[in-house]
């Protein structure tokens, strides 16, 4: 087949170096730059997503912390409003404090705090701006609850302080007024020390001890005075055991009736001599009685004269030598 046309062969690809040599020089940098842009774009998107994820995570953590803080602050307020310490302060009366305004202020503050309702929102997710906004709100809520607790506690402490001031004032008055009125002066010394300590419980106990001692001394003094009065009354009362005679309802003793005695000398005259009371007659003297007429006796002695009477009797007078008046007797 010589002389005939040969079969054409396919074109041979040049080598890399040959291809590069065959391309225009300006096209090489353009291709390289495009590849770099693609790499950078891919890296920027990934980096942004990573950064955004970290920001959301951090913000969510902060929001959770603020939420817990707000819940705890709310719980502390609720707990304090129900506490025995606050109930004790609320129960204090105006008359028990030095400044009555503190009692009213506490009552008003507690009422406001009890009626305050502040919602605690939950933390959102997926929105950085929203998370941060809720976090700020939670922080403010926690602060409000904390300040409310502090305010209520402060008003309660003001009431307690005013009550202590009044307690000290009253105790000081008791200490001053009790001087010389207690059974044991040691209780006054204890009260003075309690006042200096400003311990309300110690002061109250010491005041009670002083008041008890005052009462004990007062009772003892009253008893002694009663016994003394009874002794005086007994000394002034009459002796009921002695006998009393000579009153107008009973008889009397020590009195003997009068009698006639004949004088010495044998003159035959008689004289009447009343007898005086003897013994303890109680100061009673019998009323004077008229002298009884003597029984007629036969004439004796010296007759000093006589006279006749209508009844047939002659009347004679008998006397003695003493010069006393004669006694009139019948002559027969």
JSON list of C-alpha atoms in Angstrom, two decimals, residues 92-99 159-175 191 194-208 211:
[
{"chain": "A", "resi": 92, "resn": "UNK", "atom": "CA", "xyz": [-45.99, 45.57, 118.80]},
{"chain": "A", "resi": 93, "resn": "UNK", "atom": "CA", "xyz": [-48.50, 48.23, 119.93]},
{"chain": "A", "resi": 94, "resn": "UNK", "atom": "CA", "xyz": [-48.16, 51.99, 119.83]},
{"chain": "A", "resi": 95, "resn": "UNK", "atom": "CA", "xyz": [-48.09, 52.12, 123.63]},
{"chain": "A", "resi": 96, "resn": "UNK", "atom": "CA", "xyz": [-45.07, 49.79, 123.74]},
{"chain": "A", "resi": 97, "resn": "UNK", "atom": "CA", "xyz": [-42.71, 52.00, 121.72]},
{"chain": "A", "resi": 98, "resn": "UNK", "atom": "CA", "xyz": [-41.15, 55.39, 122.23]},
{"chain": "A", "resi": 99, "resn": "UNK", "atom": "CA", "xyz": [-42.02, 56.51, 118.67]},
{"chain": "A", "resi": 159, "resn": "UNK", "atom": "CA", "xyz": [-40.01, 49.14, 115.67]},
{"chain": "A", "resi": 160, "resn": "UNK", "atom": "CA", "xyz": [-37.88, 46.81, 117.80]},
{"chain": "A", "resi": 161, "resn": "UNK", "atom": "CA", "xyz": [-35.41, 49.59, 118.56]},
{"chain": "A", "resi": 162, "resn": "UNK", "atom": "CA", "xyz": [-38.20, 51.96, 119.57]},
{"chain": "A", "resi": 163, "resn": "UNK", "atom": "CA", "xyz": [-39.68, 49.26, 121.78]},
{"chain": "A", "resi": 164, "resn": "UNK", "atom": "CA", "xyz": [-36.31, 48.75, 123.49]},
{"chain": "A", "resi": 165, "resn": "UNK", "atom": "CA", "xyz": [-36.07, 52.50, 124.06]},
{"chain": "A", "resi": 166, "resn": "UNK", "atom": "CA", "xyz": [-39.47, 52.48, 125.74]},
{"chain": "A", "resi": 167, "resn": "UNK", "atom": "CA", "xyz": [-38.51, 49.43, 127.79]},
{"chain": "A", "resi": 168, "resn": "UNK", "atom": "CA", "xyz": [-35.38, 51.20, 129.01]},
{"chain": "A", "resi": 169, "resn": "UNK", "atom": "CA", "xyz": [-37.37, 54.34, 129.85]},
{"chain": "A", "resi": 170, "resn": "UNK", "atom": "CA", "xyz": [-39.92, 52.38, 131.88]},
{"chain": "A", "resi": 171, "resn": "UNK", "atom": "CA", "xyz": [-37.25, 50.30, 133.59]},
{"chain": "A", "resi": 172, "resn": "UNK", "atom": "CA", "xyz": [-35.31, 53.41, 134.56]},
{"chain": "A", "resi": 173, "resn": "UNK", "atom": "CA", "xyz": [-38.45, 54.86, 136.16]},
{"chain": "A", "resi": 174, "resn": "UNK", "atom": "CA", "xyz": [-39.01, 51.63, 138.09]},
{"chain": "A", "resi": 175, "resn": "UNK", "atom": "CA", "xyz": [-35.41, 51.72, 139.26]},
{"chain": "A", "resi": 191, "resn": "UNK", "atom": "CA", "xyz": [-32.04, 45.92, 137.12]},
{"chain": "A", "resi": 194, "resn": "UNK", "atom": "CA", "xyz": [-29.72, 44.95, 132.78]},
{"chain": "A", "resi": 195, "resn": "UNK", "atom": "CA", "xyz": [-30.49, 48.49, 131.65]},
{"chain": "A", "resi": 196, "resn": "UNK", "atom": "CA", "xyz": [-26.83, 49.06, 130.86]},
{"chain": "A", "resi": 197, "resn": "UNK", "atom": "CA", "xyz": [-26.73, 45.86, 128.79]},
{"chain": "A", "resi": 198, "resn": "UNK", "atom": "CA", "xyz": [-29.73, 47.01, 126.68]},
{"chain": "A", "resi": 199, "resn": "UNK", "atom": "CA", "xyz": [-30.98, 43.43, 126.65]},
{"chain": "A", "resi": 200, "resn": "UNK", "atom": "CA", "xyz": [-34.76, 43.58, 126.43]},
{"chain": "A", "resi": 201, "resn": "UNK", "atom": "CA", "xyz": [-35.30, 40.12, 127.92]},
{"chain": "A", "resi": 202, "resn": "UNK", "atom": "CA", "xyz": [-32.91, 40.75, 130.81]},
{"chain": "A", "resi": 203, "resn": "UNK", "atom": "CA", "xyz": [-34.53, 44.12, 131.51]},
{"chain": "A", "resi": 204, "resn": "UNK", "atom": "CA", "xyz": [-38.04, 42.63, 131.57]},
{"chain": "A", "resi": 205, "resn": "UNK", "atom": "CA", "xyz": [-36.97, 39.88, 133.97]},
{"chain": "A", "resi": 206, "resn": "UNK", "atom": "CA", "xyz": [-35.21, 42.38, 136.25]},
{"chain": "A", "resi": 207, "resn": "UNK", "atom": "CA", "xyz": [-38.23, 44.71, 136.30]},
{"chain": "A", "resi": 208, "resn": "UNK", "atom": "CA", "xyz": [-40.46, 41.80, 137.32]},
{"chain": "A", "resi": 211, "resn": "UNK", "atom": "CA", "xyz": [-41.93, 44.69, 141.29]}
]
